[in-house]
mmCIF file of C-alpha atoms in Angstrom:
data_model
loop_
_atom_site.group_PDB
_atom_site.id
_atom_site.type_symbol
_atom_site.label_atom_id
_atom_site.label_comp_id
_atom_site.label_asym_id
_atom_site.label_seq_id
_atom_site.Cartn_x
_atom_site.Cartn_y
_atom_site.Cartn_z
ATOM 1 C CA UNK A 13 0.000 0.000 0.000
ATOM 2 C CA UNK A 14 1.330 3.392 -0.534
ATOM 3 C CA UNK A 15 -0.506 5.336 2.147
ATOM 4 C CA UNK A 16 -1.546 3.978 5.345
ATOM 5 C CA UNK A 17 -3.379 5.770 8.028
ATOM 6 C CA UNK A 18 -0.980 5.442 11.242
ATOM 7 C CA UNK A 19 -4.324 6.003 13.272
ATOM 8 C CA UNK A 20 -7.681 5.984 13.895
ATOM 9 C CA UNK A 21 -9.753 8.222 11.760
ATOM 10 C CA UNK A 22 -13.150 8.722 13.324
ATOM 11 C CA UNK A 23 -15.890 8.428 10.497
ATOM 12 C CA UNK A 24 -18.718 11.041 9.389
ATOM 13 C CA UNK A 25 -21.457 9.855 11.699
ATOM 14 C CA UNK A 26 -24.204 11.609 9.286
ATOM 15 C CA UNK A 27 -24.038 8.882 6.180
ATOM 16 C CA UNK A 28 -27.288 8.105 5.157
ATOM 17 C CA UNK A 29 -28.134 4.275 3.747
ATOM 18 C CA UNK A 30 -29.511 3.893 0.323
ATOM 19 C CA UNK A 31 -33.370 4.640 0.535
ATOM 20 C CA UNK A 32 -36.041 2.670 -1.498
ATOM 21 C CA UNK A 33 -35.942 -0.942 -2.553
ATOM 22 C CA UNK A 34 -32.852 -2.547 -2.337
ATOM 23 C CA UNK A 35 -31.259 -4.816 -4.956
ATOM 24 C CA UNK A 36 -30.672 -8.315 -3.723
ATOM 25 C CA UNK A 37 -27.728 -10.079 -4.627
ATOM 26 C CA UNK A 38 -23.940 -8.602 -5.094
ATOM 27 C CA UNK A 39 -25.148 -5.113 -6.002
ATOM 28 C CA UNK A 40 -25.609 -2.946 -3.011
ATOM 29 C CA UNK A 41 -23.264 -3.861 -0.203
ATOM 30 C CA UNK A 42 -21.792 -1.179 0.241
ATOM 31 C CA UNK A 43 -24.611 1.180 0.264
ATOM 32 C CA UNK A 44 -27.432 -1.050 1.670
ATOM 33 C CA UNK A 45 -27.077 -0.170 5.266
ATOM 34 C CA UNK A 46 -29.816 -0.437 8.263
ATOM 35 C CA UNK A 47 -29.876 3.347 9.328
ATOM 36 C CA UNK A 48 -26.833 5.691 10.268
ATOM 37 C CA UNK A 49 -25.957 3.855 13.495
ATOM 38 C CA UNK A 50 -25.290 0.783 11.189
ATOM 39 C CA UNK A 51 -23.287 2.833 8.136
ATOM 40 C CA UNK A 52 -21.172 4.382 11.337
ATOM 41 C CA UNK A 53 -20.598 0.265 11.925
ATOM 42 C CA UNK A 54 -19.820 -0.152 8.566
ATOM 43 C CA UNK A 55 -17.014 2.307 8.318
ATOM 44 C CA UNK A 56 -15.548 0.986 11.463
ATOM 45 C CA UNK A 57 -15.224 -2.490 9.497
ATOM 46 C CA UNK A 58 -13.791 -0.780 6.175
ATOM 47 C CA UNK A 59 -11.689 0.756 8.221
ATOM 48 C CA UNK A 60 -10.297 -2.673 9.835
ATOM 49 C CA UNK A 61 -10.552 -4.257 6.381
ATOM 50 C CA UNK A 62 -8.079 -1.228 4.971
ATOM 51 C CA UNK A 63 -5.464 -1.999 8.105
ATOM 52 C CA UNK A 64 -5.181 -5.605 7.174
ATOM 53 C CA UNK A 65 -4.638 -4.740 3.646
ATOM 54 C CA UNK A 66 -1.632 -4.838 2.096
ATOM 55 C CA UNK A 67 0.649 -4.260 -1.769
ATOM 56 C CA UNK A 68 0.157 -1.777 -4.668
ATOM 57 C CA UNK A 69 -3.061 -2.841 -6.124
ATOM 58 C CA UNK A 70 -6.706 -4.044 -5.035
ATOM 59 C CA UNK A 71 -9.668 -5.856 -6.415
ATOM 60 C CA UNK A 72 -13.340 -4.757 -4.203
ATOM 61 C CA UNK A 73 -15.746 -7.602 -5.443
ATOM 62 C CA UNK A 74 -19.776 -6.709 -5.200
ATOM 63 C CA UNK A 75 -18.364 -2.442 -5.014
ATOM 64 C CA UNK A 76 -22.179 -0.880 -5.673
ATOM 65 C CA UNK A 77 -21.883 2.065 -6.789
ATOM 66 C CA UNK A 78 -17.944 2.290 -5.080
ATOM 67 C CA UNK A 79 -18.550 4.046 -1.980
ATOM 68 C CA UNK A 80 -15.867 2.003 -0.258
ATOM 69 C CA UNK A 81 -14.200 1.587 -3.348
ATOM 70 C CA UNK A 82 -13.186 5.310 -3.899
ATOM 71 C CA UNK A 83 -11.395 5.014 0.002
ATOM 72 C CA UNK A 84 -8.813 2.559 -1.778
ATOM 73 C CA UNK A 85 -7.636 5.094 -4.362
ATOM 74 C CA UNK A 86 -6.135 6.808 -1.640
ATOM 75 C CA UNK A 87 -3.968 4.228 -0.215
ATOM 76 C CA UNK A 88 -3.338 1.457 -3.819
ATOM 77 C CA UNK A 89 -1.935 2.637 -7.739
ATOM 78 C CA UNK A 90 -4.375 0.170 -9.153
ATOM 79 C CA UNK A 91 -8.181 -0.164 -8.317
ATOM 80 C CA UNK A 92 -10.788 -2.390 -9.824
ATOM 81 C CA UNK A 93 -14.449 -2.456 -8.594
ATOM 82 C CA UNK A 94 -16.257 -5.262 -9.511
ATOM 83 C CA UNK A 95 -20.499 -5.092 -9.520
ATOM 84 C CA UNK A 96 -23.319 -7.783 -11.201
ATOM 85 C CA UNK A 97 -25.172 -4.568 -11.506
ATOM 86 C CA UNK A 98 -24.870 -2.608 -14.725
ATOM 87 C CA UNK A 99 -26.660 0.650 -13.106
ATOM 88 C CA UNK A 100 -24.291 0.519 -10.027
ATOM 89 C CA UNK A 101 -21.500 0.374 -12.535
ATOM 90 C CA UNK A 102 -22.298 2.951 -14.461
ATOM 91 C CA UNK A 103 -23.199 5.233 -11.197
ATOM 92 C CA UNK A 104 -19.561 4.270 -10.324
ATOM 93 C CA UNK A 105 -17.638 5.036 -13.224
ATOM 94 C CA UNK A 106 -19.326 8.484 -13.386
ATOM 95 C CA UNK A 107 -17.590 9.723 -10.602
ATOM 96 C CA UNK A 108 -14.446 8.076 -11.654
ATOM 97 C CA UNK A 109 -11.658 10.410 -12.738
ATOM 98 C CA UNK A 110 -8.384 8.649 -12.083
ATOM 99 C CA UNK A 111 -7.648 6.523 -15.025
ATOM 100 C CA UNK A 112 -5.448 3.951 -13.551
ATOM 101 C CA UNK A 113 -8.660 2.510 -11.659
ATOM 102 C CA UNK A 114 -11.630 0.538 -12.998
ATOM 103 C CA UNK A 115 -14.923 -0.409 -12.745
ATOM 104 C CA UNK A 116 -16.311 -3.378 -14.623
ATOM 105 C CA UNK A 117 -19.932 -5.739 -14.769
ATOM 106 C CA UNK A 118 -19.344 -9.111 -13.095
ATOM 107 C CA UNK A 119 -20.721 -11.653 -10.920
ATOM 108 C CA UNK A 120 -18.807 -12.686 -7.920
ATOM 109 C CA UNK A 121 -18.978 -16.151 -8.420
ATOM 110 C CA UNK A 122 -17.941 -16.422 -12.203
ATOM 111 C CA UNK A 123 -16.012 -13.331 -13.118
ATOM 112 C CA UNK A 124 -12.385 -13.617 -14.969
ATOM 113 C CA UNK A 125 -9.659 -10.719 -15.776
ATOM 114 C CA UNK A 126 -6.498 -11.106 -16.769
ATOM 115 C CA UNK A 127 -4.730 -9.649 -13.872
ATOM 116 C CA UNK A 128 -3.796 -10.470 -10.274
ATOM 117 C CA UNK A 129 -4.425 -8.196 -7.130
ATOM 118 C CA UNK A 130 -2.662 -7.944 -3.999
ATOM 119 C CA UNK A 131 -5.353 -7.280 -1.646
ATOM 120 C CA UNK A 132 -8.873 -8.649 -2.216
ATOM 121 C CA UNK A 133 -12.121 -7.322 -0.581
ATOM 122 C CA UNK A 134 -15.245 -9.504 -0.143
ATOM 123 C CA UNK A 135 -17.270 -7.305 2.115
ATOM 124 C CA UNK A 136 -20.276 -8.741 3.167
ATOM 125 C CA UNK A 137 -20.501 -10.523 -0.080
ATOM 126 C CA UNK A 138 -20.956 -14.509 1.308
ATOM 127 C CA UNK A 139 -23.899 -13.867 2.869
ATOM 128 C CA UNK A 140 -25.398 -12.949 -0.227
ATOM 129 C CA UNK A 141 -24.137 -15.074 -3.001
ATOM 130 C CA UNK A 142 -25.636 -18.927 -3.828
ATOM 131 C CA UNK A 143 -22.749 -20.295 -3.692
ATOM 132 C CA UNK A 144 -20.089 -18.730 -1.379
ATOM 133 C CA UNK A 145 -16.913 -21.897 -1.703
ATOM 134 C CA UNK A 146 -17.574 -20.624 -5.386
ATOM 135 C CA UNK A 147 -17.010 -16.805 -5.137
ATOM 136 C CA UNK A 148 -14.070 -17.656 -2.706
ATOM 137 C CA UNK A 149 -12.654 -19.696 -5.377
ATOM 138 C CA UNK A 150 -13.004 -16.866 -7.655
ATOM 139 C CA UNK A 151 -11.417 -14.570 -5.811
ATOM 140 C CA UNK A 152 -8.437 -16.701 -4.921
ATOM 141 C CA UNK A 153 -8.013 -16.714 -8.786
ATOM 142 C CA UNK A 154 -6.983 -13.615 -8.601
ATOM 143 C CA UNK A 155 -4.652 -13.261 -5.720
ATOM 144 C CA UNK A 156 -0.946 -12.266 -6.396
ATOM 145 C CA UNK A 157 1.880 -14.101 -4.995
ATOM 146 C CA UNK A 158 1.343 -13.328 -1.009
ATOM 147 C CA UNK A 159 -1.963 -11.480 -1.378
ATOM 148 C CA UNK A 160 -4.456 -11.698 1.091
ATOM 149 C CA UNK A 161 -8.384 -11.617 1.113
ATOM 150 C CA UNK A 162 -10.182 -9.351 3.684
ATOM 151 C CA UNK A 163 -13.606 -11.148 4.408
ATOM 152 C CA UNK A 164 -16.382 -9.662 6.256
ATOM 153 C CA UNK A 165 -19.329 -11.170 7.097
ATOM 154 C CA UNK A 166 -22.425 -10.258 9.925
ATOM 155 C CA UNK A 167 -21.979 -13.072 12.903
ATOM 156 C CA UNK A 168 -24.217 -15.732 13.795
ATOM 157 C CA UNK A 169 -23.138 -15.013 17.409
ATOM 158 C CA UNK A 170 -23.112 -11.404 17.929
ATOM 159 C CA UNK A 171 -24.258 -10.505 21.154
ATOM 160 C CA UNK A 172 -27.950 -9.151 19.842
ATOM 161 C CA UNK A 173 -28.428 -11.995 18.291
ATOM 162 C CA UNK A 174 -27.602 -14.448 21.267
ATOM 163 C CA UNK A 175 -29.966 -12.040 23.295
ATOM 164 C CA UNK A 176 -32.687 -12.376 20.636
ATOM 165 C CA UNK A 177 -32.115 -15.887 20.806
ATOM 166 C CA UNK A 178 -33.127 -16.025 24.511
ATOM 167 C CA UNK A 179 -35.851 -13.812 24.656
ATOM 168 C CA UNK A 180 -37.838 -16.012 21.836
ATOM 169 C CA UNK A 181 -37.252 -13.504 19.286
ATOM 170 C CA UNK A 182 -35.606 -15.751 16.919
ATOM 171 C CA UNK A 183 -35.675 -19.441 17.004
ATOM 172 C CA UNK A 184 -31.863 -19.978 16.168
ATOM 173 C CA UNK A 185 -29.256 -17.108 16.146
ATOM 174 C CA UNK A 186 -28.566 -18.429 12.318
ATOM 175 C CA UNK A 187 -31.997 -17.617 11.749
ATOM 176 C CA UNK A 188 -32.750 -14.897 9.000
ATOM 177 C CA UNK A 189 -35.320 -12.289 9.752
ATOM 178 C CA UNK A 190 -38.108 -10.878 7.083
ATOM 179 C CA UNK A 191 -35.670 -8.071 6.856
ATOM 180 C CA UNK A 192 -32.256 -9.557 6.119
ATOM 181 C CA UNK A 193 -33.960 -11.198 3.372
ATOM 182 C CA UNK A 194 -36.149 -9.177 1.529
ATOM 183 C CA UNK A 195 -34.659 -5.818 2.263
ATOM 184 C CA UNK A 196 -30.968 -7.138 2.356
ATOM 185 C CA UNK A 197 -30.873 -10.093 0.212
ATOM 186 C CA UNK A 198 -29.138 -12.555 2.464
ATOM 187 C CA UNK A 199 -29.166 -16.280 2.030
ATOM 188 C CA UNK A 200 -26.978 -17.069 5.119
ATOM 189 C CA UNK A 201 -25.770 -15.418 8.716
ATOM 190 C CA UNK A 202 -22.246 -17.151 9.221
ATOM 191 C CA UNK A 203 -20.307 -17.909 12.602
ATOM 192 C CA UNK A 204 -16.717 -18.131 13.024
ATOM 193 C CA UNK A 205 -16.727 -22.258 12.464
ATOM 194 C CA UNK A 206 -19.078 -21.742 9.210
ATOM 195 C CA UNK A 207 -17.022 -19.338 7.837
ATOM 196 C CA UNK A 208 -13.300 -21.093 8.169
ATOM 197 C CA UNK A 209 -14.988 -24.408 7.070
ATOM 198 C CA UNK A 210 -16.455 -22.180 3.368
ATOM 199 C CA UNK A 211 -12.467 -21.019 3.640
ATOM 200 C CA UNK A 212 -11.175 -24.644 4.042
ATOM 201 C CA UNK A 213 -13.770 -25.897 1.151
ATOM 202 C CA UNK A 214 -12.171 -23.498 -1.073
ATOM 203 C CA UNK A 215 -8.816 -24.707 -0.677
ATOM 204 C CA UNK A 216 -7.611 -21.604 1.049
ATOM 205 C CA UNK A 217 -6.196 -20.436 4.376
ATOM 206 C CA UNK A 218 -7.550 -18.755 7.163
ATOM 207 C CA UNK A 219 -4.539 -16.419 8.353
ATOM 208 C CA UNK A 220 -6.523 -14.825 10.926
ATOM 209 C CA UNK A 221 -10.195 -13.838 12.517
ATOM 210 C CA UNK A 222 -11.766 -11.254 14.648
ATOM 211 C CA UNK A 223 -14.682 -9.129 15.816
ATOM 212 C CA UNK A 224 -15.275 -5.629 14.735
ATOM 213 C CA UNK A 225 -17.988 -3.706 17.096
ATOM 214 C CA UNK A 226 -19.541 -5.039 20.022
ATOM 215 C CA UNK A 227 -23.571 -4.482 19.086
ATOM 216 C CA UNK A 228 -25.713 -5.233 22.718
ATOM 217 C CA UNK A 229 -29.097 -4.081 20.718
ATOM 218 C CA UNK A 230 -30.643 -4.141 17.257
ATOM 219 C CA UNK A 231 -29.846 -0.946 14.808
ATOM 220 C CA UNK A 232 -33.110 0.367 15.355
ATOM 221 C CA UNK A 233 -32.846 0.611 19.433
ATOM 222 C CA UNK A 234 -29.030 1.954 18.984
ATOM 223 C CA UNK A 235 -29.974 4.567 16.570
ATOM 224 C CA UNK A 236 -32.582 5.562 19.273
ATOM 225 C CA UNK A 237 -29.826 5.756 21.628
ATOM 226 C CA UNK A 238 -28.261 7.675 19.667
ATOM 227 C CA UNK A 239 -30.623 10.048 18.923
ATOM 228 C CA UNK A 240 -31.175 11.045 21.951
ATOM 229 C CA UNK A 241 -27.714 12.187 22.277
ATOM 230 C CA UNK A 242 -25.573 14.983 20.435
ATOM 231 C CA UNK A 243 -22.765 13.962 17.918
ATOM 232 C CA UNK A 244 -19.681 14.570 20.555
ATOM 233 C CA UNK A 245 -21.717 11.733 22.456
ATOM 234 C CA UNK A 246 -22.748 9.601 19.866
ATOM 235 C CA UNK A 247 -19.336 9.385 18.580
ATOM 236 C CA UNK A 248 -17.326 8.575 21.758
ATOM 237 C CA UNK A 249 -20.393 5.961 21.954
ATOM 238 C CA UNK A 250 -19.655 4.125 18.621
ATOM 239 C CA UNK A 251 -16.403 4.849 19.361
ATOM 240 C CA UNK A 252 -16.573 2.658 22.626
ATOM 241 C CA UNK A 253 -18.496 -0.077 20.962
ATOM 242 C CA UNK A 254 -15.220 -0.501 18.762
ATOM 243 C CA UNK A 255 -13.238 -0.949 21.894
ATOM 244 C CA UNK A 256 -15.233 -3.109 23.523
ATOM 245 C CA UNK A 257 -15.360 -5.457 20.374
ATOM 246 C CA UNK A 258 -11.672 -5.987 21.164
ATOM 247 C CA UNK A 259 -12.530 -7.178 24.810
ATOM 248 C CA UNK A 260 -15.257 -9.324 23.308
ATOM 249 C CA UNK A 261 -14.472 -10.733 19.148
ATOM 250 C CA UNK A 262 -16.906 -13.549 19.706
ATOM 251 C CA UNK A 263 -19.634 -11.447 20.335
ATOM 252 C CA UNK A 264 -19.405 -8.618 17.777
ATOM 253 C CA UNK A 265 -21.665 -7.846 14.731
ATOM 254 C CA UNK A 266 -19.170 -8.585 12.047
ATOM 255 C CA UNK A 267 -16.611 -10.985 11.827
ATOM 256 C CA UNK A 268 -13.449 -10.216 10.032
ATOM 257 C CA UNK A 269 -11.287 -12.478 8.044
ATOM 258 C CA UNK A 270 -8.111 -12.664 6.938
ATOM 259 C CA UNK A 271 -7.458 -15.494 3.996
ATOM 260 C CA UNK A 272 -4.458 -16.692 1.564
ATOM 261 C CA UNK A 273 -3.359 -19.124 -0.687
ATOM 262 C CA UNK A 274 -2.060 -22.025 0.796
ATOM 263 C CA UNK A 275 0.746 -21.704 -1.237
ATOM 264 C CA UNK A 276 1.220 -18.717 -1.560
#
């Protein structure tokens, strides 16, 4: 990477999720987010995705319209964004003014270029796709010699989930809500074990794995938290979360991955 931020960088709190309905599928990960509480979560992830990052160039699979994507000019000399959706793509490449990076049409699970990329970002991607060994494959593919895979997906475990669980909310904390599928377009909430075993299918290593955000409540009840609060406070609050995710991995929201070759 050419740039690398040497610390934390508190993100906007006012970023507003994509309104209206939501394409299901690898089209709108990046933009599909629950409310502002959530998109604040979101950037703390990118964020920890960036840190474990590494090399000159970078391949974002499922970009959307390249909201994250546009971060990675700033730290890699070659960018591709990768998108199923031809409207996303074409939103994207609009606002694209560097000519060294790209965005092209492509499904995660079957797409082919003829280059290799040192850092590859699948973020929250599995969840989505039908097959998830598949896209894995397919990303793998496309790894440079020592490249590494970020991989972020929402957790099984996460501490609102294990409450919902007990209350009688949801029968299973792998359970999918009406929301998560019709809104978001997920086929699948992983855990720690489901995801290293989709790693270990693919023929590929997990490196390492961690939590990103402790999350006690749903995004609705944490957005009314912080509502009822001014910015200083909701920022040192989300802020806190992040912390405490470190004290806790098991229980956070997302779940990040880092994954290689095996012979790399």
């Amino acid at each position: 990477m050419t740039k690398r931020a040497e610390q934390h960088q508190e993100p906007v709190f006012n970023r507003k999720s994509a309104s209206g309905p939501q394409a299901t599928g690898v089209s709108m990960y990046h933009e599909t987010r629950a409310n502002e509480f959530d998109a604040r979560v979101g950037d703390f992830a990118m964020e920890r995705a960036l840190q474990l990052a590494r090399g000159r160039t970078a391949l974002d699979i499922g970009c959307g319209i390249g909201l994250f994507t546009t971060k990675l000019f700033a730290h890699f000399e070659r960018v591709v964004g990768l998108d199923r959706s031809e409207e996303n793509i074409i939103l994207a490449r609009n606002r694209l003014t560097d000519p060294r990076h790209a965005y092209l049409i492509a499904d995660a699970e079957t797409f082919r270029l003829q280059e290799r990329f040192d850092s590859i970002f699948m973020m929250n991607i599995l969840e989505h796709v039908d097959c998830p060994v598949a896209a894995l494959r397919t990303a793998a593919a496309h790894l440079a010699s020592k490249g590494r895979i970020m991989v972020q997906v929402p957790n099984a475990r996460s501490f609102n989930r294990q409450l919902a669980e007990i209350m009688g909310l949801i029968n299973d904390v792998h359970e999918l809500n009406q929301e998560e599928i019709v809104r978001f377009g997920h086929q699948r909430v992983y855990d720690v074990d489901l995801l290293a075993s989709d790693i270990e299918k693919a023929g590929l290593a997990l490196v390492s794995s961690e939590g990103v955000v402790f999350k006690p409540l749903t995004n609705s009840q944490m957005q009314l938290i912080c509502d009822s609060h001014d910015e200083l406070w909701r920022k040192k609050f989300v802020c806190a979360l992040a912390k405490l995710g470190e004290r806790f991995p098991a229980e956070c929201t997302t779940i990040c991955a880092v994954v290689s070759d095996r012979n790399p």
